[in-house]
mmCIF file of C-alpha atoms in Angstrom:
data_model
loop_
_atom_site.group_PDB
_atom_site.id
_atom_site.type_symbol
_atom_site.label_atom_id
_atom_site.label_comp_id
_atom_site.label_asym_id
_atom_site.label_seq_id
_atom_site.Cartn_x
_atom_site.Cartn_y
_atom_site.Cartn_z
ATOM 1 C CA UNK A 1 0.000 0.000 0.000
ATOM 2 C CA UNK A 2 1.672 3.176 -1.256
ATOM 3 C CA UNK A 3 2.668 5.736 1.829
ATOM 4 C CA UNK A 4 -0.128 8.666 0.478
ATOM 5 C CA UNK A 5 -2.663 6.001 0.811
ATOM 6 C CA UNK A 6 -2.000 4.900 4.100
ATOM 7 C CA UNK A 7 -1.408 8.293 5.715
ATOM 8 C CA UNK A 8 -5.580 8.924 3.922
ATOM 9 C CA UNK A 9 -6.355 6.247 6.353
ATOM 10 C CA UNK A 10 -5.080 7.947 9.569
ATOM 11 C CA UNK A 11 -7.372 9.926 12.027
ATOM 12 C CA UNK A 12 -5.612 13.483 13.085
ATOM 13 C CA UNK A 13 -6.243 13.985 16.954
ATOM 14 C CA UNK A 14 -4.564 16.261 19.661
ATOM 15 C CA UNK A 15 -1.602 15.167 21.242
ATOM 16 C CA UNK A 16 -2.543 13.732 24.918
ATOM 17 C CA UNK A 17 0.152 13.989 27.581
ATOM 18 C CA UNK A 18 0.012 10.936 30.096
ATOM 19 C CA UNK A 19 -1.941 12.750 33.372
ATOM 20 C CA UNK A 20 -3.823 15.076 31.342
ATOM 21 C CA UNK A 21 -7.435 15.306 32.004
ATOM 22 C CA UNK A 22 -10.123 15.240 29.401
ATOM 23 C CA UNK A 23 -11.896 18.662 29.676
ATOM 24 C CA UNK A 24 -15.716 18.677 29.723
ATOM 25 C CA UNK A 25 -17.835 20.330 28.292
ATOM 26 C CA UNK A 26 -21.002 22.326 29.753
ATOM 27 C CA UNK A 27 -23.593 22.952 28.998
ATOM 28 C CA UNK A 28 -25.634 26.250 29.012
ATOM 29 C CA UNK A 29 -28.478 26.487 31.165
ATOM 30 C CA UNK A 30 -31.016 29.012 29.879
ATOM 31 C CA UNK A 31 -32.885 31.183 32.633
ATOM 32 C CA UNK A 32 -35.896 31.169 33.646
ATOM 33 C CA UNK A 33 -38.296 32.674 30.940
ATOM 34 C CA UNK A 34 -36.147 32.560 28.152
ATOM 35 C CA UNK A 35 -37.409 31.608 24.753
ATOM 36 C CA UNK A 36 -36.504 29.446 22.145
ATOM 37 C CA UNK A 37 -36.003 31.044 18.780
ATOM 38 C CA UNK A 38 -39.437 30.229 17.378
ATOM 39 C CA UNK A 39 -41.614 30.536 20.408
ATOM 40 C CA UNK A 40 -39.675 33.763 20.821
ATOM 41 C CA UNK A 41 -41.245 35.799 18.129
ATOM 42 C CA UNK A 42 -44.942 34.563 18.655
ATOM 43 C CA UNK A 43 -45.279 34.721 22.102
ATOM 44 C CA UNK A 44 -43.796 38.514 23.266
ATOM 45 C CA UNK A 45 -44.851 41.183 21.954
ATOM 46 C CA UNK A 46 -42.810 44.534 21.154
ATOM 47 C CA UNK A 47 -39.737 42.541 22.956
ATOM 48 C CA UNK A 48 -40.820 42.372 26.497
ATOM 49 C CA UNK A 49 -44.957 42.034 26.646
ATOM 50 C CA UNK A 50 -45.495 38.643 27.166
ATOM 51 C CA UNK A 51 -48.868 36.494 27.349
ATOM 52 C CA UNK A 52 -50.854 36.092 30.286
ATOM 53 C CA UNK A 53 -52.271 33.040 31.127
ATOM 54 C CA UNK A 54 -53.900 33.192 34.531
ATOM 55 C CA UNK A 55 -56.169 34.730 36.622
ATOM 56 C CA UNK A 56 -52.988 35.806 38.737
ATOM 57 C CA UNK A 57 -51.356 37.277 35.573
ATOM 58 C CA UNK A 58 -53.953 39.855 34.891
ATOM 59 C CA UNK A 59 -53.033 42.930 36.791
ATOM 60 C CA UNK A 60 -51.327 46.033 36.293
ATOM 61 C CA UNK A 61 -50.369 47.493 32.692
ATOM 62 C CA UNK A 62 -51.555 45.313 29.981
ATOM 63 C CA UNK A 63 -52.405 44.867 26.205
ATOM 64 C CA UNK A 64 -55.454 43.457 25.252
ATOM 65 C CA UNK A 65 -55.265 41.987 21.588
ATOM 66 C CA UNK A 66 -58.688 41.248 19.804
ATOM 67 C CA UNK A 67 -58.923 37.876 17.355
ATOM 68 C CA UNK A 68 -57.519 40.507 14.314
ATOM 69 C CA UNK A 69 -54.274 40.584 16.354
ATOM 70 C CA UNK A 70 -55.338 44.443 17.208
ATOM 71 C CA UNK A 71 -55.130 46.181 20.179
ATOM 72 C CA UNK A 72 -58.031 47.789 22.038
ATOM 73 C CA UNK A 73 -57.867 51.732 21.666
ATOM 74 C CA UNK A 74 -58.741 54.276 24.033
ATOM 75 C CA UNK A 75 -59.958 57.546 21.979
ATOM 76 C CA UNK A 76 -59.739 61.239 23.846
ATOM 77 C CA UNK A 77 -63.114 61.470 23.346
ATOM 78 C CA UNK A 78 -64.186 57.900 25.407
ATOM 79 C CA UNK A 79 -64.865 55.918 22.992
ATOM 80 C CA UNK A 80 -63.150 52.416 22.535
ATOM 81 C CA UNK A 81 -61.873 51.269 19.116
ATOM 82 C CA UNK A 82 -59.071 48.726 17.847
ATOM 83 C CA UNK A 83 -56.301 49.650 16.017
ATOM 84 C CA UNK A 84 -54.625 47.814 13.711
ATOM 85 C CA UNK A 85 -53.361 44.866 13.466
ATOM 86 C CA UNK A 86 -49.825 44.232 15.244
ATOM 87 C CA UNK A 87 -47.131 43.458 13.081
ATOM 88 C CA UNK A 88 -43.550 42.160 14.076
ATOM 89 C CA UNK A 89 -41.633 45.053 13.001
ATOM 90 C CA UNK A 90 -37.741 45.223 13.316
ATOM 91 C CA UNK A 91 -38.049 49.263 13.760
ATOM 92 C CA UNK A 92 -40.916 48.346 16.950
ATOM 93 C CA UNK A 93 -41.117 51.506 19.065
ATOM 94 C CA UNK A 94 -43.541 49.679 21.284
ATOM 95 C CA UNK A 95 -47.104 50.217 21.919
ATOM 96 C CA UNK A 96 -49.133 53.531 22.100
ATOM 97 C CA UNK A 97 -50.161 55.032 25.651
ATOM 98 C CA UNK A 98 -53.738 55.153 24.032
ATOM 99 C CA UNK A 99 -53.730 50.896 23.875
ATOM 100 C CA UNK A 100 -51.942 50.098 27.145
ATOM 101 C CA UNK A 101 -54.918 49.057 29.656
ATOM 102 C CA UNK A 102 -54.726 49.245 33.600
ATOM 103 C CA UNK A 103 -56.294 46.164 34.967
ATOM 104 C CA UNK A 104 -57.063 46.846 38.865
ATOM 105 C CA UNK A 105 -58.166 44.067 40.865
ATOM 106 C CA UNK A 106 -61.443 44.862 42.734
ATOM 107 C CA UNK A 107 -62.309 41.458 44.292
ATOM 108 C CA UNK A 108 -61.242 37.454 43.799
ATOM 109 C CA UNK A 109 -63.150 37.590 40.190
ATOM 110 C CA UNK A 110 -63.659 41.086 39.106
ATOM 111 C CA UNK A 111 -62.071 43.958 37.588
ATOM 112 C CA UNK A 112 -61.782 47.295 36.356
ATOM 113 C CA UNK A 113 -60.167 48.071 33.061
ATOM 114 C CA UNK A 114 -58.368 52.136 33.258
ATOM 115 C CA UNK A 115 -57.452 53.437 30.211
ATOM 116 C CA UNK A 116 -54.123 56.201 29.485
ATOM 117 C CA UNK A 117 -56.539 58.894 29.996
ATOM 118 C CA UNK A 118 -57.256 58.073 33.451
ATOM 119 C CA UNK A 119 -61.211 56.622 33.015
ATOM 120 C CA UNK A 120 -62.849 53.369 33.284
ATOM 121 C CA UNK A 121 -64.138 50.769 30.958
ATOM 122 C CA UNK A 122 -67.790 51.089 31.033
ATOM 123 C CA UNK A 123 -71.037 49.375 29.264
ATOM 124 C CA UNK A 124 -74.267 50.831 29.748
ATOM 125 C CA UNK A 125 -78.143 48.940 29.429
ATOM 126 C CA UNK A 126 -77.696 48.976 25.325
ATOM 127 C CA UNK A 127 -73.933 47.481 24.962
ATOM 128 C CA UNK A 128 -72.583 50.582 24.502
ATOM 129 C CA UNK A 129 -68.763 50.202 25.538
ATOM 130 C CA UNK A 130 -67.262 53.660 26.503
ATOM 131 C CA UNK A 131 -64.275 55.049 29.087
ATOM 132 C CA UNK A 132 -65.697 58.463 30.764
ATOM 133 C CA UNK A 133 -65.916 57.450 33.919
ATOM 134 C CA UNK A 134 -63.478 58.479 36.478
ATOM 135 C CA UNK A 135 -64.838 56.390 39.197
ATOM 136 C CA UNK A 136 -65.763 52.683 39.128
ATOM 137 C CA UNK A 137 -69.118 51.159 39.809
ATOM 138 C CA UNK A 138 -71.024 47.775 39.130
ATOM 139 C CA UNK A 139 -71.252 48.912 34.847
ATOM 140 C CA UNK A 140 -67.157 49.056 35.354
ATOM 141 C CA UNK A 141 -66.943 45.665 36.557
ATOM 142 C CA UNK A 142 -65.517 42.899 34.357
ATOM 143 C CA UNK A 143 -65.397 39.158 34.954
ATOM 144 C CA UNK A 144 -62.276 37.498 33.271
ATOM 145 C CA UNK A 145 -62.907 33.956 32.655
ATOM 146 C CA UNK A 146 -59.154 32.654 31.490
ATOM 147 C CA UNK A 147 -58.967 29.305 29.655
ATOM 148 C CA UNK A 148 -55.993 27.045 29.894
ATOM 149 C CA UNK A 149 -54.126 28.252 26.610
ATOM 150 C CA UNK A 150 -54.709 31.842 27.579
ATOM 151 C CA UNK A 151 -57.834 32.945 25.798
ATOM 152 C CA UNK A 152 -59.794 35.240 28.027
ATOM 153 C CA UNK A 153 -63.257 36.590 27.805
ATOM 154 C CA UNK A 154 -64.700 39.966 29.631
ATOM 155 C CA UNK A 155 -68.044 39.256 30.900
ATOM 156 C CA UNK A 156 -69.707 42.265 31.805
ATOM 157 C CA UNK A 157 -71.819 43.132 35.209
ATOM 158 C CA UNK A 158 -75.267 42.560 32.371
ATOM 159 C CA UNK A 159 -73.599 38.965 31.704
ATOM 160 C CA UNK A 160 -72.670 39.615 27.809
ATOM 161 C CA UNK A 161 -69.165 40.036 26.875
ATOM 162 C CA UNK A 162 -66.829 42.009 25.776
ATOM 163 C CA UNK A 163 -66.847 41.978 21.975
ATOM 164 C CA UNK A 164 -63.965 43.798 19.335
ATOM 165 C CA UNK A 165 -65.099 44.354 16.149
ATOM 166 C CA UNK A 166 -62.974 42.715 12.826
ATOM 167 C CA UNK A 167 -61.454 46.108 11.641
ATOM 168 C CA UNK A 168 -59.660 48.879 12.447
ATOM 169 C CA UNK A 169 -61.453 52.114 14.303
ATOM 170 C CA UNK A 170 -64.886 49.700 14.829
ATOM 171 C CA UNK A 171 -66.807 50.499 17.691
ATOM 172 C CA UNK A 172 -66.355 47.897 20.579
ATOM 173 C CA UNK A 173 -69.403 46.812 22.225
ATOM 174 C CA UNK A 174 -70.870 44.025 25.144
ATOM 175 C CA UNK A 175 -74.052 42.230 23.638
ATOM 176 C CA UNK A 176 -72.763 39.015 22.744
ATOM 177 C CA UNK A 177 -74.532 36.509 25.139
ATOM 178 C CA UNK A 178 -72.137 33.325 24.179
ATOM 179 C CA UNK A 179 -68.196 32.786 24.068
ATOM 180 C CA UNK A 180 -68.693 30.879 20.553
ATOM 181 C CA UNK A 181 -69.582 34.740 19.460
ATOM 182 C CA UNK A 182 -66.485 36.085 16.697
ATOM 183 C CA UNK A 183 -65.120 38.997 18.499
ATOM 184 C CA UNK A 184 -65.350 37.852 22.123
ATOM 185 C CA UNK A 185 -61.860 36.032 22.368
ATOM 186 C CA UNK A 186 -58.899 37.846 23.633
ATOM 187 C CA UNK A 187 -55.644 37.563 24.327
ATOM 188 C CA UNK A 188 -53.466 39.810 27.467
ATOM 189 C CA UNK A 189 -50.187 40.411 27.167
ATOM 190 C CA UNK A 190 -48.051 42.275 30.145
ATOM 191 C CA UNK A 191 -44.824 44.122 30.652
ATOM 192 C CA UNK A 192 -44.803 43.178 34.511
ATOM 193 C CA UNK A 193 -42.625 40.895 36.230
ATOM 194 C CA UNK A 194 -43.517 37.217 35.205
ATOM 195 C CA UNK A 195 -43.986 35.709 38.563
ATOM 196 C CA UNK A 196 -43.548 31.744 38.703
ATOM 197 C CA UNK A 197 -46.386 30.243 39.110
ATOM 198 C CA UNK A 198 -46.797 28.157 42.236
ATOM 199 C CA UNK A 199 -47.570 24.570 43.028
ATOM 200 C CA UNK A 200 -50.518 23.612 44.564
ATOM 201 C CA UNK A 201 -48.760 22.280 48.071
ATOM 202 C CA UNK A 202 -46.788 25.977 47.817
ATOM 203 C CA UNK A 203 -49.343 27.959 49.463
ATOM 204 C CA UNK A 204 -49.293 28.942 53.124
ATOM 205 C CA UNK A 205 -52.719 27.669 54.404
ATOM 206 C CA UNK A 206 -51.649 29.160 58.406
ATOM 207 C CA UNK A 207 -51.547 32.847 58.981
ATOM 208 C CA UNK A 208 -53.016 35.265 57.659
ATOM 209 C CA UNK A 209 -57.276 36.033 57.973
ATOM 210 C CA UNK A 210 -59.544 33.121 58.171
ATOM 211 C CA UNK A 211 -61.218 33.766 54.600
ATOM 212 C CA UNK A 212 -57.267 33.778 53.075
ATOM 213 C CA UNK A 213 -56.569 30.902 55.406
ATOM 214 C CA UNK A 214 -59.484 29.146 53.202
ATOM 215 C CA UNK A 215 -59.012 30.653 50.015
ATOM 216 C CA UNK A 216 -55.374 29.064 50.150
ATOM 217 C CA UNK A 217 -56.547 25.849 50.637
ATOM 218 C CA UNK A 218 -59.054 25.481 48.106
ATOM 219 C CA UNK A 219 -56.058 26.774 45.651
ATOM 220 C CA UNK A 220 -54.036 24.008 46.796
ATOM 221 C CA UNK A 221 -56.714 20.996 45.518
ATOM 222 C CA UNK A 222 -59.111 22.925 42.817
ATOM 223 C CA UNK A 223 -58.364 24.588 39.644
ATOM 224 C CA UNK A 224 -59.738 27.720 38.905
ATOM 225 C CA UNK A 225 -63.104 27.315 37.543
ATOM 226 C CA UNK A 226 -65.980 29.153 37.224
ATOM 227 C CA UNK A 227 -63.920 32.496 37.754
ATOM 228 C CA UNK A 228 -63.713 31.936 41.435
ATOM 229 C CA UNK A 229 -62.841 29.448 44.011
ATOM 230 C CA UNK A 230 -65.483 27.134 45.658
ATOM 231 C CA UNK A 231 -65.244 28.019 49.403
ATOM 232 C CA UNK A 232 -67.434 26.827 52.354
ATOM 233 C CA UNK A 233 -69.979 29.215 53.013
ATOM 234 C CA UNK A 234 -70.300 27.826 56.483
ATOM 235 C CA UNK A 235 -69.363 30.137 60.033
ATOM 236 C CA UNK A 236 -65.786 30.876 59.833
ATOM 237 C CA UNK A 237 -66.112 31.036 63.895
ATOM 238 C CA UNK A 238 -65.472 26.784 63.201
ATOM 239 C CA UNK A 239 -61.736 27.821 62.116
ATOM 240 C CA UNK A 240 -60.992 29.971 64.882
ATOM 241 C CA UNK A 241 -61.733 27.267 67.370
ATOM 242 C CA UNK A 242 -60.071 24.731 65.277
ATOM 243 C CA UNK A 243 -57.295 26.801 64.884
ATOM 244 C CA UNK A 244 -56.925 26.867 68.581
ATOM 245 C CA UNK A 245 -57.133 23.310 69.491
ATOM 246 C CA UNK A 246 -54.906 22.378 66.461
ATOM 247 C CA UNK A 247 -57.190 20.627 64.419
ATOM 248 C CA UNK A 248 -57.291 23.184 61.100
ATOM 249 C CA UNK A 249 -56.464 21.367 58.591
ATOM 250 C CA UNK A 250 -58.990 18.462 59.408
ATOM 251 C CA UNK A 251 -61.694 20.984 59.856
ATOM 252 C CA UNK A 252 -60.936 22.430 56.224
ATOM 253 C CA UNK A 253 -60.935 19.392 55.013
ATOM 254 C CA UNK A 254 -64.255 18.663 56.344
ATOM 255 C CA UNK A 255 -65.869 21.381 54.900
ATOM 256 C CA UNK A 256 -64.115 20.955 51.270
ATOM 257 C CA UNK A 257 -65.870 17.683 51.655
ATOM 258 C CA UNK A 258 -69.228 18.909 52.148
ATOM 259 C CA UNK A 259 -68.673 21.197 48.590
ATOM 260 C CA UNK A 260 -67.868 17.838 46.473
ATOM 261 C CA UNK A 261 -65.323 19.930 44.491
ATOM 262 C CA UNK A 262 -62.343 17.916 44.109
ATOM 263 C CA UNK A 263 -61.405 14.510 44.452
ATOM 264 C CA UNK A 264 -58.894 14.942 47.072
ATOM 265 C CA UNK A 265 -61.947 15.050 49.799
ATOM 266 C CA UNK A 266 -62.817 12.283 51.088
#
């Protein structure tokens, strides 16, 4: 076999020196809320507004995007519009003031929706969505019912829903009586720290008032349905004693068994 030939056949490695260790190599660990490349670019929006998909993740400074992929618009003069549809621009200067939406947190499954211009979401007795109001009431209350990839509808204090119309500067309205209705889906993206989302033995059932001290342990064996947790109804005067003779848990238990929510009850 001729020398050019055999010298094909030979595999070229680093020289190894007897004692010298074989260096390893590791591997990155991405942080927490990172994307990967394709996920990336359909789930933030404008770089940093991510999608919220709780209950929990509703609060504070948000975008809500209609089924056209258009934001809801507050107008100077109150009215409420879309605008159009959000592309994925390289030159993104981020969103207007006029479609960033402050969701406040009035009770477990209720909220108000203020707009730039200081003023609240509002539908009166025809559907008529507006924002004039600079105090809330029952016609500024909105029921978010969240589904498990996200989709959330706005069920309003006359129980018909928010509804966006299909193109740009349409009037928004609440008639639609059924979540099968086109215009009633939405989607809420924030710019807020993403909290991690706990697990259901993570919640501190001791401490705190005795409707909390409930609260936390209905989160810890239901899912949120309905657009509120199933608690006992029952005297809370029950926990106070049972909280004094140490049998707390057991009591809560006993009354999560008497609701037949979960399966966890016995």
């Amino acid at each position: 076999m001729a020398d050019n030939e055999l010298m094909g056949k030979v595999r070229s490695s680093a020289l190894k020196f007897k004692g010298s260790k074989k260096k390893k190599h590791k591997k990155k660990r991405k942080k927490e809320g990172d994307h990967d490349g394709a996920s990336a670019s359909t789930d933030l929006r404008h770089g940093v507004w991510w999608p919220a998909k709780t209950m929990e993740h509703l609060t504070g400074n948000m975008l809500i995007e209609s089924y056209v992929q258009a934001y809801l618009w507050a107008v100077d003069d109150g009215s409420m519009t879309i605008g159009h549809p959000w592309v994925d621009d390289v030159e993104d200067n981020g969103p207007s003031p006029e479609q960033i939406i402050t969701v406040v947190h009035v009770s477990e499954n209720r909220v108000a929706l203020k707009t730039a211009y200081g003023r609240y979401v509002s539908v009166d007795e025809s559907g008529r969505v507006t924002a004039r109001e600079e105090a809330m009431g029952p016609r500024e209350l909105w029921q978010p019912i969240v589904t498990e990839d996200g989709t959330t509808f706005l069920r309003s204090a006359s129980k018909l829903y928010l509804t966006a119309p299909g193109e740009p500067g349409g009037v928004v309205h609440a008639r639609s009586d059924s979540i099968s209705d086109e215009g009633v889906a939405f989607r809420f993206h924030s710019c807020g720290t993403r909290q991690k989302k706990k697990k259901a033995g993570e919640y501190e059932i001791e401490g705190g008032s005795l409707v909390n001290m409930e609260e936390n342990f209905a989160r810890k064996f239901q899912s949120y349905q309905d657009g509120h947790w199933k608690i006992s109804s029952e005297d809370k005067r029950a926990l106070k004693e049972a909280r004094v003779t140490g049998t707390l848990h057991e009591t809560l238990l006993d009354r999560r068994a008497k609701l037949k929510a979960d399966r966890y009850c016995k």
